[in-house]
């Protein structure tokens, strides 16, 4: 599909599933090398990251654990800038190698909040792996953001786990608003 319509908005194709899979494979290889013999815990940030997390895990062949946390801070098409709460953060992160898995880093506020919470548990290391990253929207640098699938401009995207008003998460490819 070259374009989709969700509610009042039109979207055009931006990143095809094949492209996403190729990039994901490379990130997986990198993680296999960087985390060999470290048994990291991968924590997916719901809801958006669930598709990426599933595909990424299939490329990871080292021993690892997985968990998910949930944060809701985003309504409609612009960030509200207000973070609610994190639900389900594991409580046993002391001395662990933690990898946060995100769908997209926009202002970075969500990530900043999660990183603070994780660091309170004194883990051995924390890194972030995000499928998408909007560098121009970032409010302050995030040194932990080590693995990025694609850097994208400040445009609203849907599909492959990302939603517009709750819809579009099931699209195979990623689309941008036109
Ligand atoms: P941040 O806190 O970095 O501004 O926003 C992160 C969250 O905002 C993401 O996890 C995602 O839920 C949402 N978000 C930011 N940009 C987009 C976008 O272009 N499309 C969608 N669907 N969600 C976005």
mmCIF file of C-alpha atoms and ligand atoms in Angstrom:
data_model
loop_
_atom_site.group_PDB
_atom_site.id
_atom_site.type_symbol
_atom_site.label_atom_id
_atom_site.label_comp_id
_atom_site.label_asym_id
_atom_site.label_seq_id
_atom_site.Cartn_x
_atom_site.Cartn_y
_atom_site.Cartn_z
ATOM 1 C CA UNK A 1 0.000 0.000 0.000
ATOM 2 C CA UNK A 2 1.391 3.396 -0.932
ATOM 3 C CA UNK A 3 -0.977 5.406 1.199
ATOM 4 C CA UNK A 4 -3.468 4.919 4.005
ATOM 5 C CA UNK A 5 -6.160 7.001 5.610
ATOM 6 C CA UNK A 6 -6.751 6.938 9.352
ATOM 7 C CA UNK A 7 -9.656 8.980 10.655
ATOM 8 C CA UNK A 8 -9.053 12.572 9.450
ATOM 9 C CA UNK A 9 -5.477 12.033 8.255
ATOM 10 C CA UNK A 10 -3.739 10.793 5.127
ATOM 11 C CA UNK A 11 -0.435 8.993 5.349
ATOM 12 C CA UNK A 12 2.077 7.976 2.682
ATOM 13 C CA UNK A 13 4.564 5.114 2.694
ATOM 14 C CA UNK A 14 7.844 5.973 4.393
ATOM 15 C CA UNK A 15 9.729 2.830 5.480
ATOM 16 C CA UNK A 16 8.873 -0.547 4.027
ATOM 17 C CA UNK A 17 8.793 -3.684 6.135
ATOM 18 C CA UNK A 18 11.769 -5.133 4.217
ATOM 19 C CA UNK A 19 13.891 -2.088 4.988
ATOM 20 C CA UNK A 20 12.903 -2.240 8.655
ATOM 21 C CA UNK A 21 13.745 -5.945 8.829
ATOM 22 C CA UNK A 22 17.160 -5.445 7.258
ATOM 23 C CA UNK A 23 18.032 -2.724 9.739
ATOM 24 C CA UNK A 24 16.661 -4.773 12.636
ATOM 25 C CA UNK A 25 18.856 -7.710 11.616
ATOM 26 C CA UNK A 26 21.945 -5.490 11.796
ATOM 27 C CA UNK A 27 21.013 -4.131 15.200
ATOM 28 C CA UNK A 28 20.486 -7.720 16.393
ATOM 29 C CA UNK A 29 23.958 -8.704 15.202
ATOM 30 C CA UNK A 30 25.437 -5.710 17.004
ATOM 31 C CA UNK A 31 23.634 -6.607 20.238
ATOM 32 C CA UNK A 32 24.790 -10.240 19.959
ATOM 33 C CA UNK A 33 28.380 -9.003 19.843
ATOM 34 C CA UNK A 34 28.103 -6.232 22.449
ATOM 35 C CA UNK A 35 26.234 -8.348 25.024
ATOM 36 C CA UNK A 36 27.864 -11.752 24.611
ATOM 37 C CA UNK A 37 28.016 -13.545 27.990
ATOM 38 C CA UNK A 38 26.207 -10.671 29.775
ATOM 39 C CA UNK A 39 22.618 -11.962 29.756
ATOM 40 C CA UNK A 40 21.026 -8.511 29.328
ATOM 41 C CA UNK A 41 17.423 -7.738 30.195
ATOM 42 C CA UNK A 42 15.557 -6.134 27.298
ATOM 43 C CA UNK A 43 12.703 -3.923 28.459
ATOM 44 C CA UNK A 44 10.170 -2.964 25.798
ATOM 45 C CA UNK A 45 8.251 0.278 26.252
ATOM 46 C CA UNK A 46 4.588 -0.425 25.461
ATOM 47 C CA UNK A 47 2.521 -0.059 23.451
ATOM 48 C CA UNK A 48 4.497 1.143 20.453
ATOM 49 C CA UNK A 49 7.554 -1.098 20.756
ATOM 50 C CA UNK A 50 5.852 -4.482 20.707
ATOM 51 C CA UNK A 51 6.273 -5.195 16.976
ATOM 52 C CA UNK A 52 9.888 -4.009 16.856
ATOM 53 C CA UNK A 53 10.682 -5.892 20.069
ATOM 54 C CA UNK A 54 9.292 -9.145 18.652
ATOM 55 C CA UNK A 55 11.222 -8.827 15.381
ATOM 56 C CA UNK A 56 14.421 -7.754 17.149
ATOM 57 C CA UNK A 57 14.278 -10.690 19.585
ATOM 58 C CA UNK A 58 14.198 -13.111 16.663
ATOM 59 C CA UNK A 59 17.621 -11.769 15.640
ATOM 60 C CA UNK A 60 19.137 -12.096 19.112
ATOM 61 C CA UNK A 61 20.762 -15.428 19.834
ATOM 62 C CA UNK A 62 22.594 -14.697 23.079
ATOM 63 C CA UNK A 63 21.006 -15.534 26.401
ATOM 64 C CA UNK A 64 18.691 -12.685 27.535
ATOM 65 C CA UNK A 65 15.575 -11.881 29.534
ATOM 66 C CA UNK A 66 12.691 -9.728 28.448
ATOM 67 C CA UNK A 67 10.159 -7.502 30.194
ATOM 68 C CA UNK A 68 7.740 -4.742 29.247
ATOM 69 C CA UNK A 69 6.793 -1.467 30.858
ATOM 70 C CA UNK A 70 3.912 0.775 30.029
ATOM 71 C CA UNK A 71 3.828 4.551 29.979
ATOM 72 C CA UNK A 72 1.156 6.772 28.590
ATOM 73 C CA UNK A 73 2.145 10.330 27.786
ATOM 74 C CA UNK A 74 1.096 10.918 24.202
ATOM 75 C CA UNK A 75 -2.295 11.988 22.908
ATOM 76 C CA UNK A 76 -3.088 12.667 19.255
ATOM 77 C CA UNK A 77 -0.276 13.942 17.116
ATOM 78 C CA UNK A 78 1.766 16.179 19.433
ATOM 79 C CA UNK A 79 3.541 15.264 22.646
ATOM 80 C CA UNK A 80 1.746 16.613 25.718
ATOM 81 C CA UNK A 81 5.084 16.771 27.478
ATOM 82 C CA UNK A 82 3.486 15.304 30.561
ATOM 83 C CA UNK A 83 4.555 11.907 31.698
ATOM 84 C CA UNK A 84 2.144 9.799 33.656
ATOM 85 C CA UNK A 85 3.396 6.694 35.345
ATOM 86 C CA UNK A 86 5.550 3.705 34.532
ATOM 87 C CA UNK A 87 3.847 0.394 35.168
ATOM 88 C CA UNK A 88 5.577 -2.932 35.448
ATOM 89 C CA UNK A 89 9.230 -1.949 35.708
ATOM 90 C CA UNK A 90 11.100 -5.049 36.962
ATOM 91 C CA UNK A 91 12.463 -4.638 40.493
ATOM 92 C CA UNK A 92 15.562 -6.780 40.095
ATOM 93 C CA UNK A 93 17.744 -4.582 37.861
ATOM 94 C CA UNK A 94 20.609 -4.191 40.338
ATOM 95 C CA UNK A 95 23.886 -5.158 38.594
ATOM 96 C CA UNK A 96 22.028 -6.117 35.402
ATOM 97 C CA UNK A 97 22.763 -4.948 31.879
ATOM 98 C CA UNK A 98 19.560 -3.223 30.834
ATOM 99 C CA UNK A 99 18.537 -2.445 27.254
ATOM 100 C CA UNK A 100 15.437 -0.288 26.852
ATOM 101 C CA UNK A 101 13.600 -0.939 23.595
ATOM 102 C CA UNK A 102 11.646 2.018 22.184
ATOM 103 C CA UNK A 103 9.603 2.491 19.034
ATOM 104 C CA UNK A 104 10.506 6.167 18.672
ATOM 105 C CA UNK A 105 12.389 8.882 20.527
ATOM 106 C CA UNK A 106 10.851 12.288 19.906
ATOM 107 C CA UNK A 107 11.435 14.957 22.607
ATOM 108 C CA UNK A 108 13.200 12.337 24.746
ATOM 109 C CA UNK A 109 11.025 13.144 27.787
ATOM 110 C CA UNK A 110 9.610 9.635 28.064
ATOM 111 C CA UNK A 111 13.045 8.107 27.907
ATOM 112 C CA UNK A 112 14.492 10.550 30.433
ATOM 113 C CA UNK A 113 11.795 9.564 32.893
ATOM 114 C CA UNK A 114 12.320 5.819 32.358
ATOM 115 C CA UNK A 115 16.104 6.133 32.555
ATOM 116 C CA UNK A 116 15.816 7.868 35.932
ATOM 117 C CA UNK A 117 13.625 5.072 37.270
ATOM 118 C CA UNK A 118 15.947 2.356 35.980
ATOM 119 C CA UNK A 119 19.073 4.039 37.340
ATOM 120 C CA UNK A 120 17.564 4.187 40.835
ATOM 121 C CA UNK A 121 18.086 0.420 40.927
ATOM 122 C CA UNK A 122 21.802 0.739 40.233
ATOM 123 C CA UNK A 123 22.072 -1.523 37.171
ATOM 124 C CA UNK A 124 25.487 -2.531 35.756
ATOM 125 C CA UNK A 125 24.665 -0.620 32.535
ATOM 126 C CA UNK A 126 21.738 0.947 30.695
ATOM 127 C CA UNK A 127 21.505 1.496 26.948
ATOM 128 C CA UNK A 128 18.611 2.395 24.703
ATOM 129 C CA UNK A 129 17.684 0.845 21.394
ATOM 130 C CA UNK A 130 15.066 2.769 19.402
ATOM 131 C CA UNK A 131 13.728 1.887 15.980
ATOM 132 C CA UNK A 132 13.147 5.552 15.118
ATOM 133 C CA UNK A 133 14.739 8.765 16.347
ATOM 134 C CA UNK A 134 13.789 12.382 15.579
ATOM 135 C CA UNK A 135 17.062 14.196 16.378
ATOM 136 C CA UNK A 136 15.572 17.649 15.694
ATOM 137 C CA UNK A 137 12.855 17.155 18.323
ATOM 138 C CA UNK A 138 15.203 16.001 21.091
ATOM 139 C CA UNK A 139 15.234 18.437 24.026
ATOM 140 C CA UNK A 140 18.483 17.308 25.613
ATOM 141 C CA UNK A 141 21.125 14.754 24.619
ATOM 142 C CA UNK A 142 20.582 11.152 25.725
ATOM 143 C CA UNK A 143 24.006 9.481 25.931
ATOM 144 C CA UNK A 144 22.396 6.088 26.544
ATOM 145 C CA UNK A 145 20.764 6.112 23.105
ATOM 146 C CA UNK A 146 23.271 3.800 21.449
ATOM 147 C CA UNK A 147 21.261 1.784 18.937
ATOM 148 C CA UNK A 148 19.045 3.596 16.420
ATOM 149 C CA UNK A 149 17.262 2.041 13.459
ATOM 150 C CA UNK A 150 16.473 5.179 11.473
ATOM 151 C CA UNK A 151 16.882 8.896 12.095
ATOM 152 C CA UNK A 152 13.811 10.661 10.733
ATOM 153 C CA UNK A 153 12.691 14.285 10.334
ATOM 154 C CA UNK A 154 10.074 15.881 12.587
ATOM 155 C CA UNK A 155 7.111 14.172 10.992
ATOM 156 C CA UNK A 156 4.329 12.130 12.501
ATOM 157 C CA UNK A 157 4.570 8.439 11.608
ATOM 158 C CA UNK A 158 2.279 5.427 12.048
ATOM 159 C CA UNK A 159 2.446 1.690 11.515
ATOM 160 C CA UNK A 160 4.668 -1.167 12.672
ATOM 161 C CA UNK A 161 3.435 -0.703 16.252
ATOM 162 C CA UNK A 162 3.033 3.091 16.127
ATOM 163 C CA UNK A 163 -0.500 4.485 16.320
ATOM 164 C CA UNK A 164 -2.601 7.483 15.453
ATOM 165 C CA UNK A 165 -5.353 7.784 18.076
ATOM 166 C CA UNK A 166 -4.989 4.097 18.832
ATOM 167 C CA UNK A 167 -5.227 3.020 15.196
ATOM 168 C CA UNK A 168 -2.690 1.860 12.617
ATOM 169 C CA UNK A 169 -0.435 -0.211 14.883
ATOM 170 C CA UNK A 170 -1.133 -3.277 12.742
ATOM 171 C CA UNK A 171 0.227 -1.767 9.520
ATOM 172 C CA UNK A 172 3.275 -3.751 8.268
ATOM 173 C CA UNK A 173 5.109 -0.685 6.974
ATOM 174 C CA UNK A 174 5.692 2.784 8.442
ATOM 175 C CA UNK A 175 3.779 5.739 6.971
ATOM 176 C CA UNK A 176 4.168 9.485 7.440
ATOM 177 C CA UNK A 177 1.464 12.128 7.664
ATOM 178 C CA UNK A 178 0.983 14.192 4.512
HETATM 179 P P1 LIG B 1 8.916 11.632 23.597
HETATM 180 O O1 LIG B 1 8.721 11.516 25.068
HETATM 181 O O2 LIG B 1 10.291 11.210 23.129
HETATM 182 O O3 LIG B 1 8.542 12.985 23.077
HETATM 183 O O4 LIG B 1 7.841 10.715 22.906
HETATM 184 C C1 LIG B 1 7.959 9.363 22.878
HETATM 185 C C2 LIG B 1 6.612 8.738 22.602
HETATM 186 O O5 LIG B 1 5.758 9.591 21.857
HETATM 187 C C3 LIG B 1 6.807 7.513 21.743
HETATM 188 O O6 LIG B 1 7.034 6.357 22.524
HETATM 189 C C4 LIG B 1 5.510 7.476 20.977
HETATM 190 O O7 LIG B 1 4.533 6.813 21.721
HETATM 191 C C5 LIG B 1 5.096 8.916 20.832
HETATM 192 N N1 LIG B 1 5.484 9.489 19.525
HETATM 193 C C6 LIG B 1 6.436 10.417 19.278
HETATM 194 N N2 LIG B 1 6.509 10.698 17.963
HETATM 195 C C7 LIG B 1 5.578 9.932 17.364
HETATM 196 C C8 LIG B 1 5.190 9.754 15.994
HETATM 197 O O8 LIG B 1 5.700 10.357 15.031
HETATM 198 N N3 LIG B 1 4.194 8.850 15.770
HETATM 199 C C9 LIG B 1 3.600 8.152 16.773
HETATM 200 N N4 LIG B 1 2.641 7.300 16.430
HETATM 201 N N5 LIG B 1 3.945 8.289 18.072
HETATM 202 C C10 LIG B 1 4.930 9.170 18.350
#
